[in-house]
Amino acid sequence: MASGTRTIEVELSTTGLDAHGKPQRRPLVTNDGGSAFEIGAPDSMEPELSGDHMLINIGPQHPATHGVLRLVLELDGETVVRCIPHIGYLHCGFEKIGEYRQYNQIIPWTDREDYLNSIGNNVAFALGAERLFGIEITERCIVLRVIAAELSRIISHLVWLGTTCIDIGAFTPFLWAFQERENVYNLLESWVGARLTTSATRVGGMAADIPAGWMDGLRQFIRTFPVTVDEIDRMLTRNAIWVGRTIGLGVMSPEEAINWGLSGPMLRASGVAYDVRKDFPYLEYETYDFDVPIGTNGDVYDRFLVRMEELRQSVRILQQAADRLPEGPVNIDDPRIILPPKSKATSEMESMIHHFKQVMEGPRPPAGEAYVAVESPKGEKGYYMVSDGTSKPVRWRIRPPSFVNLAAIPKMVEGHLLSDVIAINASIDIVMGEIDR
Amino acid sequence: MTGKFETVSAGSALPANDAPVTPHGIPHRGGAVNPAAAALGASFPGAIVRTEVVWGETTIIVVPGRILEVMQWLHDDPDQRYDFLSDVTAVEYRDLDRPVEVVWHLRSLPFRRFLRIKAQLPRNAPLQVPSVWSIWKSADWIERECYDMFGIRFVGHPDLRRILMWEQYKEGYPLRKDFPLRGRFSRSEQLRQALVQNPEAKYSMEELSIADAFEDLPEDMRRRIGSGERTGE
């Protein structure tokens, strides 16, 4: 910490001491004209507070920054005058690495950017690559991917809910949210074998079909989960402390929100009904009956309400997807894209050669480019891929929604109190893995 | 509490029954062209290099110097209304004879349209394009990232400095094709550079000018601030 700030801290935090650590003889309590308190201490003993702006550093190692975000705040008293965010502590160069990987090999990297939405990222990346390859996936695969994406949205919103509760001072909903999240992770584990880093999709299909009896588990979750949502709703929505800590903070008007490029619940809380699932549909989302909740004030409280309602809408979508899941193959029938079954690859010469050539050379899309955006829990997540006809992309670009949403934080926190910065930052729902990539 | 509030709805400029559907059977080349292409060609003769449609997405390649006026028109024109800037990025091809491309992805929320604008930057000139920050505030960080990763200068950006890499990063621009995957310096050199960093110098010049700490700074930082230097310039 710079030493100038250190001096200010001593002056402010240690009442009754002067800047050199000597006790002040002047009484701490004075009244306006009270001569009784004029003991004769010189005015210079009193620390000058007005006009002194303080520099406060939050993070990168701070639990309320949800990762390794660092905010440098200029404070006037307790009011934020300026906010300078610093990011990049988690930068790993995913996009660079993607240029050296085949399309299927990139899928594990998509797990690790927005790690709360890993299976949703898998789906999004596979959709982008399939547009680049010109592939139409099977009906069963479409519905399975919808289930995966909505489960992923539920996980992400639950983690957001739990951590935001902790940030603002409520502990119980955190436990309830994480209990339900555990149920979803159990479902995912029994499907693809992994919990956090799922790598569930492949170009042209999925890594695995759902196991027998899996839909029973999903239906049970669909039955029990709304109860938890209602409990959290009862706990928070009309809670005076919760409302007091969130309402009127970080307000973005609809025009500002669009201009700043906000997306997802951030944008919808401002009253802009833009949802990629409705407006630029993919995975046949237009055939599902669900609502897009929007807020009216664009503050932290509305973002909370929007996400709570999205949890319920996701359950609606899951119910419809579970009812319509068709039988049939998951992967497309194209040996240029899809690997042969492992049992054949280890027992038949032709399949082994096929497998070898697929893995070593990789499928090749025609030269071209595609930008496919999906509605991730954070907002519009886009994958932009450019191919020159080889098996590795020339450019793989992630359009990270929380990166763009976070860019508006200086605008949102300025003029608010220091403690509100934590609430506003939490309302953005940032994941630093996605922001830094 | 903001008081007056008007809900904005995506697709509000379209007829009510014009509901979008998941696209199927998209051709590799050709297909429906975004109406902005013809309108731009009529309004800005000479600014449009060419238009292509790849996988159903219209790409309009614009002369780099005229990006700002084209973008402003796309944002303001009542028949276009591209009010949402999704992304700004760049593409450098493995074929080093091809120009570096800067790519803007725009969305028109009222008309539910998607448009890709490109500018091709020749390699024998400095890589720079006009910044669209004055039109969309979302360009702020996205352009900074593009500058950080590709070294493309966005002229007119108010605060163009590195964002993902740190201020003192000396190895260049990581997403350029001439940048090796493992970095330019060996691991030992990277470690050595990390160890000689001054851990006290973690605030940027701009931030230190806020704090009244000038006298306590290291000598070199005092000299740099004294000469009016700001971060990233």
XYZ file of C-alpha atoms in Angstrom:
670
model
C 0.000 0.000 0.000
C 1.307 3.429 -0.859
C 2.449 5.237 2.199
C 0.375 8.342 1.605
C -2.716 6.279 2.089
C -1.239 4.843 5.234
C -0.999 8.298 6.756
C -4.629 8.997 5.980
C -5.676 5.761 7.551
C -4.047 6.604 10.854
C -5.715 9.968 10.914
C -9.099 8.550 10.250
C -9.150 5.297 12.067
C -7.592 6.263 15.370
C -9.805 8.809 16.999
C -8.149 10.822 19.687
C -4.678 10.483 18.176
C -3.040 12.929 15.886
C -1.146 11.951 12.785
C 1.985 11.279 14.805
C 0.268 8.977 17.253
C 0.232 11.577 20.083
C -3.012 11.880 22.071
C -5.036 14.935 21.277
C -5.967 17.165 24.165
C -8.960 18.496 22.329
C -12.202 16.751 23.349
C -13.762 14.524 20.738
C -17.295 15.810 21.317
C -17.881 19.461 20.662
C -20.974 21.517 20.221
C -21.306 24.487 17.957
C -20.909 27.376 20.324
C -20.020 25.510 23.459
C -17.321 27.439 25.197
C -17.110 24.763 27.851
C -15.153 22.580 25.493
C -12.615 25.131 24.439
C -9.715 23.883 26.427
C -7.230 25.614 24.259
C -6.001 22.931 21.939
C -4.673 24.391 18.704
C -6.836 23.885 15.622
C -4.024 22.162 13.826
C -4.516 19.166 16.088
C -7.856 18.400 14.467
C -7.359 16.252 11.333
C -8.574 17.914 8.190
C -11.232 15.627 6.767
C -13.086 17.726 4.247
C -11.686 17.583 0.751
C -9.261 14.809 1.545
C -9.963 12.019 -0.891
C -8.917 8.605 0.183
C -7.733 5.755 -1.994
C -9.102 2.354 -1.039
C -8.021 -0.876 -2.633
C -10.472 -3.784 -2.672
C -9.122 -7.091 -3.833
C -7.789 -8.932 -5.736
C -7.787 -11.302 -2.757
C -11.117 -10.405 -1.260
C -14.085 -12.754 -0.928
C -16.621 -10.143 -1.943
C -14.961 -9.564 -5.307
C -16.003 -13.042 -6.473
C -12.593 -14.053 -7.646
C -9.680 -11.819 -8.375
C -11.272 -8.540 -9.295
C -9.476 -5.500 -7.945
C -11.238 -2.205 -7.469
C -9.386 0.985 -6.659
C -11.865 3.398 -5.152
C -11.461 7.080 -4.558
C -13.582 7.990 -1.573
C -14.865 11.284 -0.310
C -15.754 10.329 3.212
C -17.705 7.151 2.598
C -18.953 8.105 -0.847
C -17.320 6.670 -3.936
C -16.090 9.423 -6.213
C -14.323 7.251 -8.723
C -13.862 3.550 -9.298
C -11.011 2.093 -11.321
C -11.354 -1.673 -11.875
C -8.342 -3.856 -12.570
C -8.772 -7.257 -14.160
C -6.535 -9.813 -15.781
C -5.209 -11.653 -12.733
C -6.684 -14.885 -14.091
C -5.745 -14.341 -17.719
C -4.694 -17.669 -19.237
C -4.933 -16.952 -22.941
C -7.794 -19.326 -23.754
C -8.300 -17.721 -27.135
C -4.643 -18.135 -28.021
C -4.618 -21.773 -26.941
C -7.761 -22.394 -28.988
C -5.867 -21.501 -32.148
C -3.631 -24.512 -31.513
C -6.430 -27.001 -30.775
C -8.958 -28.906 -32.832
C -12.578 -28.007 -32.307
C -13.388 -30.890 -29.999
C -10.236 -30.192 -28.024
C -11.412 -26.655 -27.279
C -14.503 -27.884 -25.444
C -12.602 -28.557 -22.177
C -11.406 -24.954 -22.274
C -14.947 -23.694 -22.439
C -15.585 -25.458 -19.108
C -12.994 -23.352 -17.463
C -13.919 -19.849 -18.539
C -17.334 -19.420 -16.935
C -16.944 -22.327 -14.576
C -20.388 -21.913 -13.026
C -21.968 -22.445 -16.412
C -19.614 -25.028 -17.828
C -22.142 -27.287 -19.511
C -23.899 -24.252 -20.939
C -20.609 -23.124 -22.441
C -20.107 -26.589 -23.907
C -23.483 -26.307 -25.584
C -22.756 -22.810 -26.842
C -19.391 -23.768 -28.269
C -20.766 -26.863 -29.957
C -23.527 -24.768 -31.547
C -20.930 -22.333 -32.874
C -18.722 -25.070 -34.246
C -21.717 -26.804 -35.811
C -22.692 -23.653 -37.637
C -19.120 -23.464 -38.909
C -19.285 -27.110 -40.032
C -22.811 -26.772 -41.420
C -24.148 -29.567 -39.191
C -27.766 -30.096 -38.200
C -27.879 -32.006 -34.925
C -30.490 -34.626 -34.055
C -33.796 -33.941 -32.348
C -32.805 -35.806 -29.211
C -29.554 -33.897 -28.987
C -31.409 -30.574 -29.229
C -33.637 -31.429 -26.273
C -30.751 -32.823 -24.222
C -28.827 -29.621 -24.803
C -31.792 -27.543 -23.702
C -31.911 -29.574 -20.492
C -28.178 -29.104 -20.022
C -28.335 -25.358 -20.644
C -31.221 -24.808 -18.250
C -29.675 -26.928 -15.495
C -26.570 -24.858 -15.958
C -28.558 -21.650 -15.667
C -30.041 -22.895 -12.416
C -26.584 -23.704 -11.023
C -25.224 -20.327 -11.961
C -28.152 -18.382 -10.550
C -28.028 -20.403 -7.322
C -24.354 -19.634 -6.838
C -25.081 -15.998 -7.583
C -27.895 -16.012 -5.066
C -25.867 -17.700 -2.353
C -22.766 -15.567 -2.694
C -24.753 -12.362 -2.970
C -26.578 -13.265 0.231
C -23.236 -13.769 1.943
C -21.977 -10.443 0.606
C -24.991 -8.591 1.889
C -25.102 -10.429 5.204
C -27.631 -13.238 4.903
C -26.244 -16.682 5.495
C -29.182 -19.096 5.434
C -30.230 -18.753 1.752
C -26.641 -19.535 0.842
C -26.975 -22.968 2.405
C -30.347 -23.624 0.775
C -29.074 -22.534 -2.620
C -25.953 -24.653 -2.397
C -27.957 -27.686 -1.316
C -30.013 -27.457 -4.493
C -26.903 -26.833 -6.534
C -25.545 -30.058 -5.136
C -28.618 -31.867 -6.472
C -28.000 -30.481 -9.959
C -24.347 -31.452 -9.810
C -25.359 -34.985 -8.815
C -27.531 -35.124 -11.914
C -24.717 -33.869 -14.109
C -22.267 -36.278 -12.545
C -24.468 -39.239 -13.316
C -24.827 -38.005 -16.887
C -21.329 -37.023 -17.989
C -19.172 -38.220 -15.090
C -17.930 -34.786 -14.073
C -19.448 -32.161 -11.864
C -17.755 -28.854 -12.497
C -15.770 -29.292 -15.705
C -18.268 -31.269 -17.686
C -17.006 -31.199 -21.311
C -20.381 -32.677 -22.139
C -20.798 -31.836 -25.809
C -19.011 -32.811 -28.971
C -19.252 -31.261 -32.380
C -22.300 -32.998 -33.798
C -23.645 -34.468 -30.602
C -22.978 -35.145 -26.960
C -20.241 -37.025 -25.164
C -22.842 -39.387 -23.751
C -26.538 -40.044 -23.814
C -28.327 -39.833 -20.491
C -28.191 -43.081 -18.490
C -31.264 -45.153 -17.765
C -33.437 -43.648 -15.066
C -31.831 -40.241 -15.345
C -35.096 -38.560 -16.291
C -36.623 -39.762 -13.024
C -33.951 -37.846 -11.161
C -34.619 -34.780 -13.293
C -38.361 -35.001 -12.668
C -37.768 -35.284 -8.953
C -35.584 -32.180 -9.099
C -38.286 -30.344 -11.063
C -40.754 -31.243 -8.300
C -38.621 -30.276 -5.317
C -36.661 -27.308 -6.586
C -39.538 -24.778 -6.786
C -40.134 -25.368 -3.063
C -36.646 -24.139 -2.301
C -37.085 -21.164 -4.599
C -40.257 -20.257 -2.746
C -38.484 -20.571 0.590
C -35.678 -18.279 -0.524
C -38.297 -15.962 -1.954
C -40.107 -15.822 1.405
C -36.820 -15.256 3.170
C -35.575 -12.382 1.054
C -38.052 -10.660 -1.208
C -39.895 -8.747 1.509
C -37.100 -8.794 4.034
C -36.542 -5.231 5.228
C -32.777 -5.619 5.519
C -32.465 -7.213 2.102
C -34.643 -4.600 0.456
C -32.854 -1.815 2.267
C -29.460 -3.067 1.163
C -30.423 -3.545 -2.492
C -33.103 -1.122 -3.596
C -32.103 1.940 -5.564
C -28.480 0.870 -5.983
C -26.555 0.884 -9.233
C -29.468 2.078 -11.311
C -29.094 1.817 -15.077
C -31.791 3.274 -17.303
C -32.846 1.137 -20.298
C -31.094 3.411 -22.791
C -27.909 3.407 -20.740
C -28.052 -0.336 -20.276
C -28.278 -0.932 -24.016
C -25.593 1.608 -24.771
C -23.232 0.066 -22.236
C -23.825 -3.324 -23.804
C -25.302 -4.954 -20.722
C -27.024 -8.240 -21.373
C -28.803 -10.975 -19.513
C -30.485 -10.250 -16.179
C -28.556 -6.967 -15.910
C -30.234 -5.667 -19.045
C -33.635 -7.140 -18.305
C -33.687 -5.656 -14.808
C -33.472 -2.283 -16.533
C -36.655 -3.073 -18.417
C -35.257 -4.168 -21.769
C -36.933 -7.376 -22.867
C -33.974 -8.822 -24.727
C -33.318 -12.504 -24.321
C -31.289 -14.330 -26.950
C -33.515 -17.365 -26.500
C -36.532 -15.323 -27.617
C -35.039 -12.829 -30.035
C -32.385 -14.872 -31.834
C -33.562 -18.393 -31.006
C -31.351 -21.443 -31.065
C -32.025 -25.055 -30.029
C -35.686 -24.462 -30.979
C -36.306 -22.356 -27.905
C -39.178 -20.683 -29.757
C -41.207 -23.875 -29.255
C -40.961 -23.685 -25.456
C -43.480 -21.764 -23.456
C -41.633 -19.504 -21.050
C -41.631 -15.859 -20.045
C -38.829 -13.341 -20.003
C -38.997 -11.465 -16.700
C -38.055 -7.804 -16.778
C -37.520 -5.297 -14.004
C -38.750 -1.773 -13.756
C -36.047 0.174 -11.943
C -32.776 -1.361 -13.050
C -31.334 -1.547 -9.544
C -29.795 -4.370 -7.551
C -33.156 -5.406 -6.149
C -34.658 -5.786 -9.617
C -31.719 -7.887 -10.732
C -32.428 -10.148 -7.795
C -36.098 -10.395 -8.736
C -35.299 -11.105 -12.377
C -32.925 -13.921 -11.486
C -35.408 -15.448 -9.043
C -38.051 -15.480 -11.752
C -35.599 -16.942 -14.254
C -35.072 -19.857 -11.901
C -38.784 -20.596 -12.081
C -38.875 -20.157 -15.845
C -35.954 -22.546 -16.211
C -37.927 -25.138 -14.302
C -40.808 -24.607 -16.725
C -38.495 -25.184 -19.668
C -37.018 -28.257 -18.011
C -40.506 -29.681 -17.491
C -41.403 -29.209 -21.143
C -38.093 -30.629 -22.308
C -38.497 -33.662 -20.077
C -41.967 -34.246 -21.513
C -40.887 -34.040 -25.129
C -37.514 -35.806 -25.088
C -37.657 -37.978 -28.229
C -36.022 -41.325 -28.728
C -33.342 -41.724 -31.327
C -29.645 -41.174 -31.801
C -27.813 -38.386 -30.008
C -24.980 -37.986 -32.453
C -25.317 -37.214 -36.118
C -24.572 -39.999 -38.537
C -21.455 -38.609 -40.203
C -18.159 -40.496 -39.910
C -16.226 -37.376 -40.924
C -17.285 -35.692 -37.684
C -18.150 -38.378 -35.145
C -15.722 -40.901 -33.713
C -16.516 -44.621 -33.981
C -17.547 -46.374 -30.756
C -14.604 -47.176 -28.546
C -15.400 -50.888 -28.515
C -15.188 -50.996 -32.308
C -12.045 -48.874 -32.384
C -10.248 -51.409 -30.227
C -11.495 -54.480 -32.095
C -11.820 -53.629 -35.812
C -8.985 -52.448 -38.007
C -11.116 -50.073 -40.127
C -12.632 -48.425 -37.084
C -9.223 -48.083 -35.487
C -7.851 -46.321 -38.558
C -10.947 -44.166 -38.648
C -10.509 -43.306 -34.979
C -6.817 -42.589 -35.429
C -7.326 -40.282 -38.381
C -10.173 -38.469 -36.637
C -8.147 -37.856 -33.510
C -4.867 -36.989 -35.198
C -6.215 -34.848 -38.016
C -9.542 -33.719 -36.686
C -12.669 -32.694 -38.544
C -12.243 -29.807 -40.945
C -14.889 -27.167 -41.455
C -15.006 -25.216 -44.720
C -13.382 -21.809 -44.693
C -15.728 -19.284 -43.172
C -16.738 -17.669 -39.955
C -19.620 -17.849 -37.535
C -20.761 -15.885 -34.507
C -23.205 -17.850 -32.408
C -24.598 -16.268 -29.271
C -26.584 -17.981 -26.562
C -28.301 -16.684 -23.470
C -25.898 -17.686 -20.751
C -26.900 -16.990 -17.132
C -24.766 -13.848 -17.270
C -26.017 -12.570 -20.573
C -25.254 -12.838 -24.238
C -22.383 -15.237 -24.565
C -21.024 -15.353 -28.085
C -18.491 -17.587 -29.712
C -16.931 -16.190 -32.851
C -14.926 -18.686 -34.828
C -12.985 -18.163 -38.009
C -11.815 -21.125 -40.026
C -9.403 -21.217 -42.943
C -10.340 -24.778 -43.857
C -7.890 -26.506 -41.522
C -8.818 -28.507 -38.454
C -7.904 -25.702 -36.064
C -9.604 -22.324 -35.921
C -7.718 -19.247 -37.051
C -9.450 -17.297 -34.333
C -11.640 -18.328 -31.480
C -13.199 -15.412 -29.712
C -15.326 -15.517 -26.604
C -17.759 -12.665 -26.152
C -17.852 -12.697 -22.357
C -21.062 -11.224 -20.981
C -19.744 -10.517 -17.507
C -16.726 -8.697 -18.962
C -18.995 -6.236 -20.716
C -21.343 -6.037 -17.733
C -18.453 -5.355 -15.384
C -17.242 -2.515 -17.589
C -20.226 -0.513 -16.370
C -19.300 -0.818 -12.705
C -17.567 2.606 -12.492
C -20.766 4.187 -13.745
C -22.929 2.186 -11.340
C -20.996 2.660 -8.105
C -20.071 6.318 -8.350
C -22.002 8.340 -5.822
C -22.871 5.326 -3.699
C -21.456 4.349 -0.348
C -18.513 2.033 0.040
C -20.651 -0.754 1.478
C -22.984 -0.523 -1.515
C -20.091 -1.209 -3.866
C -20.121 -4.780 -2.615
C -23.837 -5.166 -3.310
C -23.583 -3.613 -6.773
C -20.575 -5.703 -7.662
C -22.399 -8.817 -6.531
C -25.441 -7.923 -8.617
C -23.401 -8.038 -11.825
C -22.825 -11.763 -11.335
C -19.225 -11.787 -12.446
C -17.091 -14.831 -12.938
C -13.474 -13.849 -13.245
C -12.613 -16.961 -15.213
C -14.793 -15.633 -17.981
C -13.686 -12.024 -17.681
C -9.974 -12.754 -17.791
C -10.083 -15.930 -19.879
C -35.981 5.020 -7.894
C -35.799 6.569 -11.297
C -39.383 7.706 -11.735
C -40.263 7.763 -15.407
C -39.639 4.439 -16.980
C -40.362 3.079 -20.418
C -39.973 -0.580 -21.170
C -37.927 -1.334 -24.249
C -38.846 -4.503 -26.059
C -36.643 -6.288 -28.528
C -38.369 -6.682 -31.869
C -40.744 -3.839 -31.063
C -40.271 -2.366 -34.523
C -41.505 -5.546 -36.182
C -45.072 -6.783 -36.744
C -46.352 -8.735 -33.772
C -46.576 -12.046 -35.620
C -43.031 -11.843 -36.925
C -41.678 -14.227 -34.308
C -38.148 -15.484 -34.944
C -37.402 -19.181 -35.196
C -34.264 -21.254 -34.896
C -32.538 -21.137 -38.273
C -32.220 -24.445 -40.098
C -30.544 -25.389 -43.344
C -28.257 -22.371 -43.473
C -26.201 -22.320 -46.671
C -22.447 -21.897 -46.463
C -22.374 -18.978 -48.864
C -25.215 -16.808 -50.022
C -28.726 -16.453 -48.754
C -30.690 -13.525 -47.445
C -28.619 -10.345 -47.218
C -29.107 -7.936 -44.343
C -30.960 -4.876 -45.722
C -28.314 -2.661 -44.165
C -25.915 -3.682 -46.934
C -27.908 -2.121 -49.749
C -28.800 0.919 -47.671
C -25.180 1.495 -46.735
C -24.080 1.168 -50.348
C -26.576 3.849 -51.324
C -25.740 6.214 -48.474
C -21.977 5.848 -48.423
C -20.716 5.346 -51.966
C -17.081 4.407 -51.861
C -17.058 3.370 -48.215
C -18.139 -0.220 -48.767
C -15.502 -2.605 -50.062
C -17.798 -5.605 -50.440
C -20.555 -7.596 -48.790
C -20.513 -11.312 -48.140
C -22.964 -13.700 -46.532
C -21.335 -16.635 -44.744
C -23.459 -19.140 -42.837
C -26.384 -16.771 -42.978
C -24.521 -13.861 -41.388
C -24.019 -10.720 -43.427
C -20.558 -9.206 -43.331
C -20.001 -5.720 -44.668
C -16.389 -4.769 -45.242
C -15.902 -1.046 -44.810
C -12.972 1.209 -45.638
C -11.142 1.628 -42.291
C -11.108 5.411 -42.341
C -14.886 5.662 -42.709
C -15.848 3.287 -39.915
C -17.035 5.991 -37.563
C -19.511 7.656 -39.921
C -20.865 4.294 -41.094
C -21.331 3.123 -37.513
C -22.955 6.372 -36.473
C -25.391 6.057 -39.341
C -26.156 2.425 -38.491
C -26.836 3.476 -34.908
C -28.970 6.495 -35.704
C -30.871 5.647 -38.878
C -34.514 4.866 -38.004
C -34.556 1.911 -40.404
C -31.406 0.351 -38.968
C -31.133 1.209 -35.248
C -28.151 -0.943 -34.412
C -28.245 0.066 -30.773
C -26.378 -2.875 -29.256
C -22.673 -3.415 -29.823
C -22.050 -7.050 -29.043
C -18.388 -7.353 -29.668
C -15.260 -5.826 -31.130
C -12.424 -8.114 -31.986
C -9.748 -8.708 -34.575
C -8.628 -11.582 -36.747
C -5.130 -12.187 -37.959
C -4.871 -14.981 -40.490
C -2.135 -17.554 -40.634
C -1.497 -16.382 -44.173
C 0.543 -13.318 -43.312
C -0.188 -11.700 -46.675
C -3.791 -11.217 -45.676
C -4.635 -7.993 -43.901
C -5.541 -7.896 -40.219
C -9.292 -7.589 -39.844
C -11.113 -5.698 -37.131
C -14.601 -7.136 -36.592
C -17.612 -5.444 -35.033
C -20.698 -7.460 -34.189
C -23.805 -5.318 -34.023
C -27.328 -6.101 -33.020
C -30.442 -4.126 -33.738
C -32.751 -4.936 -30.852
C -35.846 -3.232 -32.321
C -35.510 -5.093 -35.646
C -33.916 -8.276 -34.273
C -31.102 -8.087 -36.786
C -27.488 -9.073 -36.612
C -24.723 -7.499 -38.642
C -21.006 -7.944 -38.865
C -18.836 -5.028 -39.932
C -15.212 -5.547 -40.865
C -12.324 -3.280 -41.615
C -9.228 -4.652 -43.268
C -6.007 -3.053 -42.104
C -3.043 -3.321 -44.453
C 0.148 -4.551 -42.854
C 2.429 -1.866 -44.201
C 0.708 0.856 -42.186
C 0.118 1.357 -38.460
C -2.773 -0.776 -37.242
C -5.408 1.748 -36.295
C -9.120 2.337 -36.743
C -11.494 4.944 -35.317
C -12.963 4.121 -31.945
C -16.730 3.710 -31.697
C -16.714 4.613 -28.002
C -18.538 7.847 -28.768
C -21.475 5.799 -30.125
C -21.555 2.778 -27.801
C -20.083 3.013 -24.321
C -19.743 -0.760 -24.330
C -16.795 -0.315 -26.680
C -14.698 0.968 -23.786
C -13.339 -2.275 -22.382
C -13.796 -4.355 -25.529
C -11.606 -2.008 -27.546
C -9.075 -1.935 -24.737
C -8.913 -5.702 -24.851
C -8.495 -5.681 -28.606
C -5.681 -3.169 -28.260
C -4.120 -5.249 -25.516
C -4.251 -8.482 -27.487
C -3.578 -7.258 -31.037
C -1.973 -3.847 -30.708
C -4.644 -2.183 -32.802
C -5.002 1.459 -31.818
C -8.553 2.723 -31.569
C -8.196 6.395 -32.340
C -10.491 8.466 -30.176
C -10.744 6.003 -27.320
C -10.533 8.008 -24.083
C -8.493 5.548 -22.059
C -6.671 3.140 -24.343
C -4.382 1.102 -22.126
C -3.797 -2.547 -21.440
C -6.558 -4.330 -19.619
C -5.828 -8.039 -19.289
C -2.045 -7.817 -19.338
C -0.353 -5.594 -16.829
C 0.917 -2.113 -17.425
C 4.592 -3.002 -17.603
C 4.046 -5.950 -19.960
C 6.808 -5.826 -22.534
C 6.329 -8.921 -24.661
C 4.006 -7.415 -27.212
C 0.542 -8.468 -28.235
C -0.328 -12.052 -27.309
C -2.940 -12.880 -29.935
C -0.771 -11.849 -32.861
C 0.350 -14.769 -34.951
C 4.028 -13.923 -34.505
C 3.650 -14.270 -30.753
C 4.677 -17.779 -29.659
C 2.221 -19.811 -27.626
C 4.551 -20.039 -24.648
C 5.369 -16.357 -24.590
C 8.331 -14.494 -25.954
C 10.647 -14.947 -23.009
C 11.777 -18.129 -21.349
C 10.262 -19.160 -18.061
C 13.408 -18.145 -16.190
C 13.387 -14.721 -17.784
C 9.703 -14.283 -16.969
C 10.413 -15.257 -13.372
C 13.333 -12.873 -13.197
C 11.186 -10.025 -14.497
C 8.474 -10.839 -11.983
C 10.961 -10.805 -9.131
C 12.434 -7.421 -9.989
C 8.992 -5.799 -9.980
C 8.545 -3.280 -7.256
C 5.620 -4.583 -5.225
C 5.003 -1.123 -3.825
C 4.317 0.189 -7.310
C 0.956 -1.454 -7.662
C -1.090 1.662 -8.159
C -1.163 3.227 -11.578
C 0.012 6.752 -12.233
C -3.525 7.990 -12.413
C -4.457 6.452 -9.088
C -1.375 7.757 -7.360
C -2.195 11.229 -8.512
C -5.377 10.852 -6.442
C -3.511 9.859 -3.314
C -1.322 12.509 -1.835
C 1.634 10.186 -1.772
C 3.945 11.688 -4.302
C 6.870 12.135 -1.943
C 6.912 8.497 -0.918
C 7.045 7.068 -4.427
C 10.076 5.352 -5.896
C 12.365 7.691 -7.764
C 11.514 6.420 -11.253
C 7.779 6.718 -10.737
C 8.132 10.251 -9.442
C 10.098 11.119 -12.533
C 7.498 9.571 -14.815
C 4.584 11.281 -13.143
C 6.499 14.541 -13.115
C 6.941 14.353 -16.866
C 3.157 14.046 -17.229
C 3.103 10.367 -18.134
C -0.121 8.425 -17.827
C -0.581 4.704 -17.881
C -0.320 2.965 -21.181
C 0.902 5.858 -23.244
